[in-house]
Amino acid sequence: MNRLDNVHAPSPGCDAATPSQPIWTPAGMTIDELISSSDEQLASFDIAETHLRCAQGLPFAEGLDIPRCLQVLDDCAEIVEKETDALAYLFDETPEEFGHSRAVFCCAILSSILQEHFNIEFDFDIDFDEVDIDLFFLDSRNNFFHGILNGEHASCVPISVLYISVGRRLGYPLKLVRTEEHCFARWEDDNERFNVECSMEGFATPDDAYYREWPKKLTPQEADRLCHLRSMTPRQELAQFLYHRAHCLTRTVQVVDGVKYLLWNHDLAPDDPCFVADIDHLFELWEKQLELQTPHCFPRVDVIWPTNRRLPESVPLETERKFLRLSIWHTLLQEPRWQNAGIIASSSTVDQGPILVRCT
């Protein structure tokens, strides 16, 4: 059964958590407008809608109905609230089972409802050392949670966002956290801080040391240098979602847009070296791909650089110019005259002369 049709009418809620502030949504906003939003605006947006807006237009997200998905989360939150209230006696009678923490109890119920009532499962078959990484990123359902709502198994990012989205609707101070090749949730406020592993059957609250050993071994110094094990700000959450959008687009003909979104992460998460390393890697792959597509008779391209910046000032000028150069090269190769140029001509028979491109 499609889980979008498998939501039951909820009952009145409980007092298990402090009521949250109203969640303002970026309804109708483009991704570019999201990127240019202030920290205060991003903090007020629903993480679920921000996440899904970054999935719009991607492969396997055709016809994505964001309002319907958000309604599923609203209904789910009310079910969790009702069940948490009904099961409150478990904490009252055996608080030691939950570390004498009502917050841990609330997260345990949240996890149970999401896993059992909605049959959410983690795709344990994903092995990033063996999986075809291009096919994995090309399918948006692997990195955005609309796939879960339609009966697909989930990887760690979408299932963590789902936990956080439902939890925040109940006032839970849940954050998104990253370690090497994995994401999870964290409850963090002025009184408590503990991790919630969303991709594990049952309920678990591993400490940070666990995530320095799994899924990849990291020293404390490496984790700190790579910005791992830190609770993300709303701006960093958006950067993470754009990272997945970018990697999906770069597996399609929209490679220019994909690289552009990664470059915007220089501004959204300027201290995160993972995004910078990814950009260098994508530039290398993109240039090799263009070289393979370029016929022998393709002329020299001279570029007159723009006087104004196209990307945020946080992006190094050299990086911006490399992006513009590769974008121009990519765009020129899409012209019909070059599609079969390698078959009908060679550099010894055709002299096209240089192409002058002015960036305005």
Coordinates of C-alpha atoms in Angstrom, one line a residue:
M1 CA 0.0 0.0 0.0
N2 CA 1.2 3.5 -0.8
R3 CA 2.0 5.1 2.6
L4 CA 0.6 8.4 1.4
D5 CA -2.8 6.7 1.7
N6 CA -2.0 4.9 4.9
V7 CA -2.4 7.7 7.5
H8 CA -5.2 7.4 10.0
A9 CA -7.1 10.3 11.6
P10 CA -5.2 11.3 14.7
S11 CA -6.6 11.9 18.2
P12 CA -5.9 14.9 20.4
G13 CA -2.3 15.2 21.5
C14 CA -0.4 15.1 24.8
D15 CA 1.9 17.1 27.0
A16 CA 4.9 14.9 26.3
A17 CA 6.9 17.9 24.9
T18 CA 6.9 21.6 25.1
P19 CA 4.7 22.9 22.2
S20 CA 6.9 24.1 19.3
Q21 CA 6.8 27.5 17.8
P22 CA 4.7 27.7 14.6
I23 CA 6.6 26.3 11.6
W24 CA 6.8 28.7 8.7
T25 CA 7.3 27.1 5.4
P26 CA 9.1 28.4 2.3
A27 CA 6.0 27.8 0.2
G28 CA 6.5 28.8 -3.4
M29 CA 10.2 29.7 -2.9
T30 CA 12.7 28.7 -5.5
I31 CA 15.9 27.0 -4.4
D32 CA 17.9 30.2 -5.3
E33 CA 15.6 32.1 -2.9
L34 CA 16.2 29.6 -0.2
I35 CA 19.9 30.0 -0.7
S36 CA 19.6 33.8 -0.3
S37 CA 17.4 33.5 2.8
S38 CA 18.8 34.9 6.1
D39 CA 19.7 32.6 9.0
E40 CA 16.6 33.7 10.8
Q41 CA 14.4 32.8 7.9
L42 CA 16.0 29.5 7.4
A43 CA 15.6 28.7 11.1
S44 CA 11.9 29.4 10.8
F45 CA 11.3 27.1 7.8
D46 CA 10.1 23.5 8.1
I47 CA 13.1 21.3 7.5
A48 CA 10.9 18.8 5.7
E49 CA 9.8 21.4 3.1
T50 CA 13.3 22.7 2.6
H51 CA 14.5 19.1 2.1
L52 CA 11.7 18.3 -0.5
R53 CA 12.2 21.6 -2.4
C54 CA 15.8 20.5 -3.0
A55 CA 14.4 17.3 -4.6
Q56 CA 12.0 19.1 -7.0
G57 CA 12.8 18.4 -10.7
L58 CA 15.2 15.5 -10.0
P59 CA 14.9 12.0 -11.5
F60 CA 12.3 9.9 -9.7
A61 CA 10.8 13.1 -8.1
E62 CA 8.5 13.8 -11.1
G63 CA 5.1 15.0 -9.9
L64 CA 6.4 15.5 -6.3
D65 CA 3.4 16.7 -4.3
I66 CA 5.0 18.6 -1.4
P67 CA 1.8 19.8 0.4
R68 CA 0.6 16.2 0.4
C69 CA 3.9 14.9 1.9
L70 CA 3.9 17.6 4.6
Q71 CA 0.3 16.6 5.5
V72 CA 1.5 13.0 6.0
L73 CA 4.1 14.3 8.5
D74 CA 1.5 16.5 10.3
D75 CA -0.8 13.5 10.7
C76 CA 2.2 11.3 11.7
A77 CA 3.2 13.8 14.4
E78 CA -0.3 13.7 15.9
I79 CA -0.2 9.9 16.0
V80 CA 3.1 10.0 17.8
E81 CA 1.8 12.6 20.2
K82 CA -1.2 10.5 21.0
E83 CA 0.8 7.3 21.5
T84 CA 3.4 9.1 23.7
D85 CA 0.6 10.3 25.9
A86 CA -1.0 6.9 26.1
L87 CA 2.3 5.2 27.0
A88 CA 3.5 7.8 29.5
Y89 CA 3.0 5.3 32.3
L90 CA 6.0 3.3 31.0
F91 CA 8.3 6.2 31.9
D92 CA 6.5 6.8 35.2
E93 CA 6.9 3.2 36.2
T94 CA 10.3 2.4 34.8
P95 CA 12.3 5.6 34.3
E96 CA 15.5 3.7 34.5
E97 CA 14.7 2.0 31.2
F98 CA 15.1 5.4 29.6
G99 CA 18.0 6.7 31.6
H100 CA 15.7 8.7 33.7
S101 CA 15.2 11.0 30.7
R102 CA 11.8 11.9 29.5
A103 CA 13.4 13.1 26.3
V104 CA 14.9 9.7 25.6
F105 CA 11.4 8.2 26.3
C106 CA 9.8 10.6 23.7
C107 CA 12.4 9.7 21.1
A108 CA 11.9 6.0 21.8
I109 CA 8.2 6.3 21.1
L110 CA 8.9 8.4 18.0
S111 CA 11.2 5.7 16.7
S112 CA 8.8 2.9 17.4
I113 CA 5.9 4.7 15.7
L114 CA 7.9 5.5 12.6
Q115 CA 9.3 2.0 12.2
E116 CA 6.2 0.0 13.1
H117 CA 3.2 2.0 12.2
F118 CA 4.7 3.3 8.9
N119 CA 7.0 0.3 8.3
I120 CA 10.0 2.5 7.7
E121 CA 13.1 0.5 7.1
F122 CA 16.8 1.4 6.5
D123 CA 18.3 -0.1 3.4
F124 CA 21.0 -2.2 5.0
D125 CA 22.2 -3.4 1.6
I126 CA 23.9 -0.1 0.8
D127 CA 27.7 -0.6 0.8
F128 CA 29.4 2.5 -0.5
D129 CA 32.5 0.5 -1.3
E130 CA 30.6 -1.7 -3.7
V131 CA 27.5 0.2 -4.8
D132 CA 27.4 1.9 -8.2
I133 CA 27.7 5.5 -6.8
D134 CA 26.4 7.1 -10.1
L135 CA 23.1 5.0 -10.0
F136 CA 22.8 5.7 -6.3
F137 CA 22.9 9.5 -6.6
L138 CA 20.9 9.5 -9.8
D139 CA 17.8 8.2 -8.0
S140 CA 16.6 11.0 -5.8
R141 CA 14.6 8.6 -3.6
N142 CA 17.9 7.5 -2.1
N143 CA 18.6 10.9 -0.6
F144 CA 15.2 12.6 -0.2
F145 CA 12.4 11.2 2.0
H146 CA 9.6 11.3 -0.6
G147 CA 10.7 7.7 -1.4
I148 CA 10.0 6.6 2.1
L149 CA 6.4 7.9 1.9
N150 CA 5.9 5.9 -1.3
G151 CA 7.0 2.6 0.2
E152 CA 10.8 2.7 -0.7
H153 CA 13.5 1.7 1.7
A154 CA 15.6 4.6 3.0
S155 CA 19.2 5.5 3.3
C156 CA 20.4 7.4 6.4
V157 CA 19.9 11.0 5.2
P158 CA 16.1 10.9 4.3
I159 CA 15.2 8.7 7.3
S160 CA 17.1 11.1 9.7
V161 CA 15.3 14.1 8.1
L162 CA 12.0 12.3 8.5
Y163 CA 12.7 11.6 12.3
I164 CA 13.7 15.2 12.7
S165 CA 10.8 16.6 10.8
V166 CA 8.2 14.7 12.8
G167 CA 10.0 15.4 16.1
R168 CA 10.2 19.1 15.5
R169 CA 6.5 19.2 15.0
L170 CA 6.2 18.0 18.6
G171 CA 8.7 20.6 19.9
Y172 CA 11.6 18.1 20.1
P173 CA 15.0 20.0 19.7
L174 CA 16.3 17.5 17.1
K175 CA 19.4 18.3 15.0
L176 CA 20.9 16.7 11.9
V177 CA 24.4 15.4 12.4
R178 CA 27.0 13.9 10.0
T179 CA 29.8 11.5 10.4
E180 CA 31.8 9.8 7.6
E181 CA 29.3 8.4 5.1
H182 CA 26.4 8.5 7.5
C183 CA 23.9 10.9 9.1
F184 CA 21.8 10.7 12.3
A185 CA 19.8 12.8 14.6
R186 CA 20.6 14.5 17.9
W187 CA 18.5 15.8 20.7
E188 CA 20.2 18.9 21.9
D189 CA 18.9 21.7 24.2
D190 CA 20.2 23.5 27.3
N191 CA 19.4 20.4 29.5
E192 CA 20.3 17.3 27.5
R193 CA 22.3 16.1 24.5
F194 CA 22.2 12.6 23.1
N195 CA 22.3 11.0 19.7
V196 CA 19.5 9.1 18.0
E197 CA 20.4 6.4 15.5
C198 CA 17.6 6.6 13.0
S199 CA 18.9 3.8 10.6
M200 CA 18.9 1.0 13.1
E201 CA 16.1 -1.5 13.9
G202 CA 14.8 -0.7 17.3
F203 CA 16.0 2.3 19.3
A204 CA 19.6 3.3 20.2
T205 CA 21.4 6.3 21.4
P206 CA 25.1 5.8 20.6
D207 CA 27.6 8.2 21.9
D208 CA 30.0 10.2 19.6
A209 CA 32.8 7.6 20.2
Y210 CA 30.6 5.1 18.4
Y211 CA 30.4 7.3 15.3
R212 CA 34.2 7.7 15.2
E213 CA 34.4 3.9 14.7
W214 CA 31.3 3.4 12.5
P215 CA 30.7 3.3 9.6
K216 CA 34.3 4.5 9.0
K217 CA 37.0 4.8 11.6
L218 CA 38.0 8.4 12.4
T219 CA 40.3 10.0 14.9
P220 CA 38.9 12.9 17.0
Q221 CA 41.2 15.2 15.0
E222 CA 39.9 14.0 11.6
A223 CA 36.3 14.3 12.8
D224 CA 36.9 17.9 13.9
R225 CA 38.7 18.8 10.7
L226 CA 35.9 17.4 8.5
C227 CA 33.2 19.1 10.6
H228 CA 31.8 15.7 11.5
L229 CA 29.7 15.0 14.7
R230 CA 28.6 18.7 14.9
S231 CA 24.9 19.6 15.2
M232 CA 24.1 21.3 11.9
T233 CA 22.6 24.8 11.7
P234 CA 19.7 25.4 9.3
R235 CA 22.1 26.8 6.8
Q236 CA 24.3 23.8 7.1
E237 CA 21.2 21.5 6.7
L238 CA 20.4 23.3 3.4
A239 CA 24.0 22.9 2.3
Q240 CA 23.7 19.1 3.0
F241 CA 20.5 18.9 0.9
L242 CA 22.0 20.9 -1.9
Y243 CA 25.0 18.6 -1.8
H244 CA 22.7 15.6 -2.6
R245 CA 20.8 17.7 -5.3
A246 CA 24.1 18.6 -6.9
H247 CA 25.3 15.0 -7.0
C248 CA 22.0 13.9 -8.6
L249 CA 22.1 16.6 -11.2
T250 CA 25.8 16.0 -12.1
R251 CA 24.7 12.4 -13.1
T252 CA 22.3 14.0 -15.7
V253 CA 22.6 16.5 -18.5
Q254 CA 22.2 19.3 -15.9
V255 CA 25.8 19.0 -14.8
V256 CA 26.2 22.8 -14.9
D257 CA 23.4 23.4 -12.4
G258 CA 24.7 20.5 -10.2
V259 CA 28.2 22.0 -9.9
K260 CA 26.7 25.5 -9.3
Y261 CA 24.8 24.2 -6.3
L262 CA 28.0 22.7 -4.8
L263 CA 29.8 26.0 -5.4
W264 CA 27.0 27.8 -3.5
N265 CA 27.9 25.7 -0.5
H266 CA 31.1 27.7 -0.2
D267 CA 28.8 30.4 1.1
L268 CA 26.4 28.2 3.0
A269 CA 29.1 26.2 4.7
P270 CA 32.4 27.9 4.1
D271 CA 34.2 26.0 6.9
D272 CA 33.3 22.5 5.6
P273 CA 36.2 21.0 3.7
C274 CA 34.1 18.1 2.4
F275 CA 32.3 20.3 0.0
V276 CA 35.5 21.9 -1.2
A277 CA 37.1 18.5 -1.8
D278 CA 34.0 17.4 -3.7
I279 CA 34.1 20.4 -6.0
D280 CA 37.7 19.7 -7.0
H281 CA 36.8 16.1 -7.7
L282 CA 33.7 17.0 -9.8
F283 CA 35.8 19.6 -11.8
E284 CA 38.3 16.8 -12.6
L285 CA 35.6 14.3 -13.6
W286 CA 33.7 17.0 -15.6
E287 CA 36.8 18.1 -17.5
K288 CA 37.7 14.5 -18.4
Q289 CA 34.1 14.0 -19.7
L290 CA 34.3 17.1 -21.8
E291 CA 37.6 16.1 -23.3
L292 CA 36.1 12.7 -24.4
Q293 CA 33.2 14.6 -26.0
T294 CA 35.3 17.2 -27.8
P295 CA 36.0 16.5 -31.5
H296 CA 39.5 17.1 -32.9
C297 CA 38.3 20.0 -35.0
F298 CA 36.9 21.9 -32.0
P299 CA 38.4 25.4 -32.0
R300 CA 40.2 27.3 -29.3
V301 CA 37.9 29.2 -27.0
D302 CA 39.0 32.6 -25.7
V303 CA 37.0 34.0 -22.7
I304 CA 36.6 37.6 -21.7
W305 CA 35.9 37.4 -18.0
P306 CA 33.0 39.4 -16.4
T307 CA 33.9 42.3 -14.2
N308 CA 31.2 41.3 -11.7
R309 CA 31.2 38.1 -9.7
R310 CA 28.7 35.4 -10.7
L311 CA 29.1 33.4 -7.4
P312 CA 29.4 34.4 -3.8
E313 CA 32.6 36.2 -2.8
S314 CA 33.4 33.2 -0.6
V315 CA 34.1 31.2 -3.8
P316 CA 37.7 31.8 -4.8
L317 CA 37.9 33.7 -8.1
E318 CA 40.0 31.0 -9.6
T319 CA 37.3 28.4 -8.8
E320 CA 34.6 30.6 -10.3
R321 CA 36.5 31.1 -13.5
K322 CA 37.2 27.4 -13.8
F323 CA 33.4 26.8 -13.4
L324 CA 32.7 29.4 -16.1
R325 CA 35.3 27.9 -18.5
L326 CA 33.9 24.4 -18.1
S327 CA 30.3 25.7 -18.4
I328 CA 31.1 27.5 -21.6
W329 CA 32.9 24.4 -23.0
H330 CA 29.9 22.2 -22.0
T331 CA 27.4 24.6 -23.6
L332 CA 29.3 24.9 -26.9
L333 CA 29.4 21.1 -27.2
Q334 CA 25.6 21.0 -27.0
E335 CA 25.4 22.9 -30.3
P336 CA 24.3 20.7 -33.2
R337 CA 27.4 21.5 -35.3
W338 CA 29.6 19.8 -32.8
Q339 CA 27.5 16.7 -32.1
N340 CA 28.8 14.9 -35.2
A341 CA 31.9 17.0 -35.9
G342 CA 34.2 14.2 -34.9
I343 CA 32.8 12.1 -37.7
I344 CA 32.6 14.6 -40.5
A345 CA 35.8 16.6 -40.0
S346 CA 39.2 16.6 -38.5
S347 CA 41.7 19.3 -37.5
S348 CA 43.7 18.7 -40.7
T349 CA 40.7 19.5 -43.0
V350 CA 38.8 22.2 -41.1
D351 CA 40.0 25.5 -39.6
Q352 CA 37.2 27.0 -37.6
G353 CA 39.3 29.7 -36.0
P354 CA 39.0 30.6 -32.3
I355 CA 35.7 31.3 -30.6
L356 CA 35.5 34.4 -28.5
V357 CA 33.1 34.3 -25.5
R358 CA 32.3 37.4 -23.5
C359 CA 30.9 36.8 -20.1
T360 CA 28.5 39.6 -19.2

